């Protein structure tokens, strides 16, 4: 019989995963969640509280590599077995020249975008995170830290409160005891939360505050069960005292978006709606007559900053699409060439 559904639910299990199991798996499978991963393997936790490492075959295609947060039906052979389809994901564009999308985490319910009110605060950067979150089906909450260093914390909060795609704004000082209470509405048992933001905004401080002292030693191990205590194994996914799961991600200077057309539409739905009312279908919203977007900026309904950011992100998406098309073209050329060489060789061996 499969594991206790309640224990699984506390780990973030969901009907969307249950419905992916076949009859045999429903009887016997022991679903396990990925709580850490490196290039060669993953660390998983199952509903009995057992934690173990699974090596990935080197032949595993990038698309089949489990991410932190993924659910597996581990194989009987001790291998990774079957990767269940993700409910949500967070992905960005990898650094470097190759326009490769780098998936970061799977099955995240809520993304906390942490910004410091000491000068790090930047609504356009927040919108970038919102686009990424919405693209992957993740809800986003802005967490504004360093209120003690802010010039106008209330003004900052108000300037982002109504952004489409943002579920909430919380202002807190992660060094204080009440920081956990300020976020408790988002941290129900079984909910998976990721924390992202620039370096130095207070993510680690917040993580430690939420997790309490025992974070590094208890990890995902069941309460009241001494197993696994005092290990120093690294984990990316931590269970909090209240039962939510917190994903620790490294700080990043800039977030480069992957393909995110849907996310962009969701976060800038107001501007897209206006653009639909422009007189010209190909209106660039600069100085065209009958431009509904410009009109909204002129009479104060639309923040010009938001318009600039939308246009910037659209241009980025366009460039990304062009680069990807070029890459595909190069790829095709290469294969065409390789086939030609192959044929030439065959003809040669046929003749000799
Ligand atoms: N004054 C003030 N300082 C804070 C606040 N929150 C965090 N800090 C301080 O800011 C510094 C950076 O905090 P961290 O938690 O290390 O930041 P981080 O986001 O984890 O940084 P990375 O690990 O580089 O990504 C620490 O010295 C914190 O004590 C705050 O609300 N007010
Ligand atoms: Zn227009």
Coordinates of C-alpha atoms and ligand atoms in Angstrom, one line a residue:
X1 CA 0.0 0.0 0.0
X2 CA 1.3 3.4 -0.8
X3 CA 2.4 5.8 1.9
X4 CA 0.1 7.6 4.2
X5 CA -1.4 10.4 2.1
X6 CA -1.3 12.8 5.1
X7 CA 2.4 12.4 5.5
X8 CA 2.9 13.0 1.8
X9 CA 0.6 16.1 1.8
X10 CA 2.8 17.5 4.6
X11 CA 5.7 17.2 2.2
X12 CA 3.9 19.1 -0.6
X13 CA 2.4 16.1 -2.3
X14 CA -0.7 16.9 -4.4
X15 CA -3.5 15.3 -6.3
X16 CA -1.8 16.4 -9.6
X17 CA 0.9 13.9 -8.7
X18 CA -1.4 11.2 -7.5
X19 CA -3.2 11.2 -10.8
X20 CA 0.0 10.5 -12.6
X21 CA 0.4 7.1 -11.0
X22 CA -0.7 3.9 -12.6
X23 CA -2.6 1.2 -10.6
X24 CA 0.5 -0.7 -9.8
X25 CA 2.3 2.5 -8.6
X26 CA -0.8 3.4 -6.5
X27 CA -0.3 0.1 -4.6
X28 CA 3.4 0.0 -4.2
X29 CA 5.2 3.3 -5.1
X30 CA 7.0 5.2 -2.4
X31 CA 7.1 8.8 -3.9
X32 CA 10.2 10.7 -2.8
X33 CA 10.9 14.4 -3.0
X34 CA 14.2 15.9 -4.2
X35 CA 15.6 18.1 -1.4
X36 CA 19.1 18.7 -2.9
X37 CA 20.8 18.0 -6.2
X38 CA 24.2 18.4 -7.7
X39 CA 25.4 17.5 -11.2
X40 CA 25.7 13.7 -10.5
X41 CA 22.9 12.9 -8.1
X42 CA 20.0 14.0 -6.0
X43 CA 19.1 13.6 -2.3
X44 CA 15.6 12.5 -1.7
X45 CA 13.2 12.3 1.2
X46 CA 10.2 10.0 1.4
X47 CA 7.1 10.0 3.6
X48 CA 8.7 7.6 6.2
X49 CA 11.3 10.3 6.9
X50 CA 14.0 8.3 5.1
X51 CA 16.6 10.4 3.3
X52 CA 19.0 9.0 0.7
X53 CA 21.1 9.8 -2.2
X54 CA 20.3 8.6 -5.7
X55 CA 23.0 8.7 -8.4
X56 CA 21.9 9.8 -11.8
X57 CA 23.0 7.8 -14.9
X58 CA 25.4 9.9 -16.8
X59 CA 23.2 9.4 -19.9
X60 CA 20.3 11.4 -18.2
X61 CA 19.2 14.0 -20.6
X62 CA 19.1 17.6 -19.2
X63 CA 15.3 17.7 -19.5
X64 CA 15.0 14.6 -17.4
X65 CA 17.3 15.7 -14.6
X66 CA 15.4 16.1 -11.4
X67 CA 15.4 19.6 -9.8
X68 CA 15.1 20.4 -6.2
X69 CA 11.4 20.1 -5.3
X70 CA 10.7 17.4 -7.9
X71 CA 8.9 14.2 -7.0
X72 CA 10.2 10.9 -8.1
X73 CA 8.9 7.4 -8.1
X74 CA 12.3 5.8 -7.4
X75 CA 13.2 2.7 -9.3
X76 CA 13.5 -0.7 -7.7
X77 CA 17.1 -0.8 -8.9
X78 CA 18.0 2.1 -6.6
X79 CA 18.0 4.5 -9.6
X80 CA 16.0 7.7 -10.0
X81 CA 13.1 5.9 -11.5
X82 CA 10.3 8.1 -12.9
X83 CA 10.2 11.8 -12.7
X84 CA 6.6 13.1 -12.1
X85 CA 5.4 16.0 -14.2
X86 CA 5.9 19.3 -12.4
X87 CA 3.0 21.4 -11.2
X88 CA 5.2 24.6 -11.3
X89 CA 8.8 25.6 -12.0
X90 CA 11.2 28.4 -11.7
X91 CA 13.7 28.9 -14.6
X92 CA 16.0 31.6 -15.8
X93 CA 18.4 32.1 -18.6
X94 CA 21.9 30.7 -17.8
X95 CA 24.8 33.1 -17.5
X96 CA 27.2 33.2 -20.5
X97 CA 26.7 33.5 -24.2
X98 CA 24.7 30.3 -24.9
X99 CA 21.0 31.1 -24.6
X100 CA 20.3 28.1 -22.5
X101 CA 17.4 28.0 -20.1
X102 CA 18.4 27.0 -16.6
X103 CA 15.7 25.4 -14.6
X104 CA 16.2 26.1 -10.9
X105 CA 13.4 24.5 -8.9
X106 CA 10.2 22.5 -9.3
X107 CA 6.9 22.4 -7.5
X108 CA 7.3 25.7 -5.7
X109 CA 4.0 27.3 -4.5
X110 CA 5.2 30.7 -3.6
X111 CA 8.2 32.8 -4.4
X112 CA 9.4 35.4 -1.9
X113 CA 11.1 38.1 -3.8
X114 CA 13.3 39.8 -1.2
X115 CA 14.3 43.4 -1.7
X116 CA 16.1 45.7 0.7
X117 CA 14.6 49.1 1.4
X118 CA 18.1 50.6 1.7
X119 CA 18.5 51.3 -2.0
X120 CA 18.1 47.8 -3.4
X121 CA 14.4 48.4 -3.9
X122 CA 13.5 48.4 -7.6
X123 CA 10.0 47.8 -8.9
X124 CA 11.2 46.9 -12.4
X125 CA 13.5 44.2 -11.0
X126 CA 10.5 43.0 -9.0
X127 CA 8.4 42.8 -12.2
X128 CA 11.2 40.7 -13.8
X129 CA 10.8 38.2 -10.9
X130 CA 7.0 38.3 -11.2
X131 CA 7.3 37.4 -14.9
X132 CA 9.5 34.4 -14.1
X133 CA 7.1 33.3 -11.4
X134 CA 4.0 33.6 -13.4
X135 CA 5.6 31.9 -16.4
X136 CA 6.1 28.8 -14.2
X137 CA 2.8 29.0 -12.4
X138 CA 4.3 30.2 -9.1
X139 CA 2.7 32.9 -6.9
X140 CA 4.9 35.8 -5.8
X141 CA 5.1 37.8 -2.6
X142 CA 7.4 40.8 -2.2
X143 CA 9.3 40.8 1.1
X144 CA 10.8 44.2 1.8
X145 CA 13.7 44.2 4.3
X146 CA 15.7 46.8 6.1
X147 CA 12.8 49.1 7.0
X148 CA 15.1 50.7 9.6
X149 CA 17.3 52.0 6.7
X150 CA 14.4 53.1 4.5
X151 CA 13.6 56.7 3.6
X152 CA 9.9 55.9 2.8
X153 CA 8.9 52.3 3.5
X154 CA 5.2 53.1 3.2
X155 CA 5.7 54.8 -0.2
X156 CA 7.8 51.8 -1.5
X157 CA 5.1 49.4 -0.4
X158 CA 2.3 51.5 -2.0
X159 CA 4.2 51.7 -5.3
X160 CA 4.1 48.0 -5.8
X161 CA 1.0 46.8 -3.9
X162 CA -1.3 46.9 -6.9
X163 CA 1.1 45.3 -9.4
X164 CA -0.6 42.5 -11.4
X165 CA 0.9 39.1 -10.6
X166 CA 1.9 40.1 -7.0
X167 CA 0.0 38.3 -4.2
X168 CA 1.2 40.4 -1.4
X169 CA 3.7 42.7 0.1
X170 CA 5.3 42.2 3.5
X171 CA 7.7 44.7 5.2
X172 CA 9.9 43.1 7.9
X173 CA 13.3 43.1 9.6
X174 CA 14.6 39.6 9.3
X175 CA 16.7 40.1 12.4
X176 CA 13.7 40.4 14.6
X177 CA 11.7 37.7 16.2
X178 CA 8.4 38.8 14.7
X179 CA 9.6 38.3 11.1
X180 CA 8.3 34.7 11.1
X181 CA 4.9 35.8 12.2
X182 CA 4.8 38.4 9.5
X183 CA 5.1 35.7 6.9
X184 CA 3.0 33.0 8.6
X185 CA 0.0 33.5 6.3
X186 CA 2.2 32.2 3.4
X187 CA 3.8 29.4 5.3
X188 CA 1.1 26.7 5.9
X189 CA 2.2 23.1 6.3
X190 CA 3.1 21.4 3.0
X191 CA 3.5 24.7 1.1
X192 CA 6.8 25.1 -0.7
X193 CA 8.4 28.5 -0.7
X194 CA 11.4 29.8 -2.6
X195 CA 13.4 32.8 -1.6
X196 CA 15.2 34.9 -4.2
X197 CA 16.7 38.4 -4.3
X198 CA 20.0 40.3 -4.7
X199 CA 23.0 39.5 -2.6
X200 CA 22.9 41.1 0.8
X201 CA 19.2 41.8 1.1
X202 CA 18.8 39.5 4.1
X203 CA 17.8 36.2 2.6
X204 CA 20.1 34.1 4.9
X205 CA 19.1 36.1 7.9
X206 CA 15.4 35.5 7.1
X207 CA 16.0 31.8 6.4
X208 CA 17.6 31.3 9.7
X209 CA 14.9 33.3 11.5
X210 CA 12.2 31.2 9.9
X211 CA 13.9 27.9 10.4
X212 CA 15.2 28.4 13.9
X213 CA 18.5 27.2 15.3
X214 CA 18.0 23.6 14.3
X215 CA 17.8 24.1 10.6
X216 CA 21.1 22.7 9.6
X217 CA 20.9 19.6 11.9
X218 CA 17.3 18.5 11.5
X219 CA 16.7 19.1 7.8
X220 CA 13.8 17.1 6.5
X221 CA 14.0 14.5 9.2
X222 CA 10.8 13.7 11.0
X223 CA 10.2 15.2 14.5
X224 CA 10.7 12.9 17.4
X225 CA 12.8 10.5 15.3
X226 CA 16.5 10.9 16.1
X227 CA 17.5 9.6 12.7
X228 CA 19.7 11.8 10.7
X229 CA 20.3 14.4 13.4
X230 CA 23.7 16.0 13.6
X231 CA 24.5 15.4 10.0
X232 CA 26.0 18.2 8.0
X233 CA 24.7 17.1 4.7
X234 CA 23.8 20.1 2.5
X235 CA 20.2 20.5 1.7
X236 CA 18.5 23.1 -0.5
X237 CA 15.0 22.4 0.7
X238 CA 14.4 22.9 4.5
X239 CA 11.3 22.1 6.5
X240 CA 10.3 24.9 8.8
X241 CA 8.9 24.4 12.3
X242 CA 5.4 25.2 11.0
X243 CA 5.6 22.5 8.2
X244 CA 6.3 24.7 5.2
X245 CA 9.2 23.9 2.9
X246 CA 11.8 26.6 2.2
X247 CA 14.1 26.5 -0.8
X248 CA 17.3 28.3 -0.4
X249 CA 18.7 29.8 -3.6
X250 CA 21.9 31.8 -4.1
X251 CA 21.8 35.5 -4.4
X252 CA 21.9 36.9 -8.0
X253 CA 22.9 40.2 -9.3
X254 CA 20.5 40.1 -12.2
X255 CA 17.8 37.8 -13.3
X256 CA 17.8 36.9 -17.0
X257 CA 14.5 35.7 -18.2
X258 CA 14.0 32.6 -20.3
X259 CA 11.1 32.3 -22.7
X260 CA 8.3 34.0 -20.7
X261 CA 5.6 35.3 -23.0
X262 CA 2.8 34.1 -20.8
X263 CA 4.4 35.5 -17.7
X264 CA 4.9 38.8 -19.4
X265 CA 1.3 39.0 -20.5
X266 CA 0.1 38.2 -17.0
X267 CA 2.3 40.8 -15.2
X268 CA 1.6 43.5 -17.8
X269 CA -2.0 42.6 -18.5
X270 CA -3.1 46.2 -18.0
X271 CA -0.7 47.5 -20.6
X272 CA -1.6 44.8 -23.1
X273 CA -5.2 45.6 -22.7
X274 CA -4.5 49.3 -23.4
X275 CA -2.3 48.3 -26.4
X276 CA -5.3 46.5 -27.8
X277 CA -7.1 49.8 -28.0
X278 CA -4.5 51.7 -30.0
X279 CA -5.6 52.9 -33.4
X280 CA -2.8 51.1 -35.2
X281 CA -2.4 47.4 -34.7
X282 CA 1.4 47.7 -34.9
X283 CA 1.5 50.8 -32.7
X284 CA 4.9 51.1 -31.0
X285 CA 3.4 53.5 -28.3
X286 CA 5.9 56.3 -29.0
X287 CA 4.1 59.2 -30.8
X288 CA 1.5 57.5 -32.9
X289 CA -1.9 59.2 -33.1
X290 CA -4.6 57.3 -31.2
X291 CA -2.2 55.5 -28.9
X292 CA -4.1 54.3 -25.9
X293 CA -1.0 53.4 -24.0
X294 CA 0.5 57.0 -24.3
X295 CA -2.9 58.4 -23.4
X296 CA -2.9 56.4 -20.2
X297 CA 0.6 57.6 -19.3
X298 CA -0.4 61.2 -20.0
X299 CA -3.4 61.2 -17.7
X300 CA -1.6 59.3 -14.9
X301 CA -3.3 56.0 -15.2
X302 CA -0.1 54.2 -16.2
X303 CA 3.3 54.6 -14.6
X304 CA 5.8 55.5 -17.3
X305 CA 8.4 53.3 -15.5
X306 CA 6.1 50.3 -16.0
X307 CA 5.8 51.1 -19.7
X308 CA 9.5 51.3 -20.1
X309 CA 10.1 48.0 -18.3
X310 CA 7.4 46.3 -20.3
X311 CA 9.1 47.5 -23.6
X312 CA 12.5 46.5 -22.3
X313 CA 11.4 43.0 -21.3
X314 CA 9.6 42.6 -24.7
X315 CA 12.8 43.5 -26.5
X316 CA 14.7 41.0 -24.5
X317 CA 12.2 38.3 -25.3
X318 CA 12.5 39.2 -29.0
X319 CA 16.3 39.0 -29.0
X320 CA 16.1 35.7 -27.2
X321 CA 13.7 34.3 -29.8
X322 CA 16.0 35.6 -32.6
X323 CA 19.1 34.0 -31.0
X324 CA 17.3 30.7 -30.5
X325 CA 16.2 30.8 -34.1
X326 CA 19.8 31.4 -35.2
X327 CA 21.0 28.6 -33.0
X328 CA 18.5 26.2 -34.5
X329 CA 19.6 27.3 -38.0
X330 CA 23.2 26.6 -37.2
X331 CA 22.3 23.3 -35.7
X332 CA 20.4 22.4 -38.9
X333 CA 23.3 23.5 -41.1
X334 CA 25.7 21.4 -39.1
X335 CA 23.6 18.3 -39.4
X336 CA 23.1 18.9 -43.1
X337 CA 26.9 19.1 -43.5
X338 CA 27.4 16.0 -41.4
X339 CA 25.0 14.0 -43.5
X340 CA 26.8 15.2 -46.7
X341 CA 30.2 14.1 -45.3
X342 CA 28.6 10.7 -44.3
X343 CA 27.2 10.2 -47.8
X344 CA 30.5 11.2 -49.4
X345 CA 32.3 8.6 -47.2
X346 CA 29.8 5.9 -48.1
X347 CA 30.2 6.6 -51.8
X348 CA 33.9 6.4 -51.4
X349 CA 33.9 3.1 -49.6
X350 CA 31.3 1.8 -52.1
X351 CA 33.7 2.6 -55.0
X352 CA 36.9 1.3 -53.5
Ligands
LIG1 N1 19.7 47.2 9.2 C1 19.3 46.0 8.7 N2 20.1 45.1 8.4 C2 19.7 43.9 7.9 C3 18.3 43.7 7.8 N3 18.1 42.4 7.3 C4 19.4 41.9 7.1 N4 20.3 42.8 7.5 C5 21.8 42.6 7.4 O1 22.2 42.6 6.1 C6 23.3 41.8 5.9 C7 23.2 40.8 4.8 O2 22.2 39.8 5.2 P1 22.2 38.3 4.6 O3 21.1 37.6 5.2 O4 23.5 37.7 4.7 O5 21.9 38.6 3.0 P2 21.6 37.6 1.9 O6 20.5 38.1 1.1 O7 21.5 36.2 2.4 O8 23.0 37.7 1.0 P3 23.7 36.6 0.0 O9 24.0 35.4 0.9 O10 24.9 37.3 -0.5 O11 22.7 36.3 -1.0 C8 23.5 41.1 7.3 O12 24.6 41.8 8.0 C9 22.2 41.3 8.0 O13 22.3 41.4 9.4 C10 17.4 44.7 8.2 O14 16.1 44.6 8.1 N5 17.9 45.9 8.6
LIG2 ZN1 0.0 52.6 -28.8

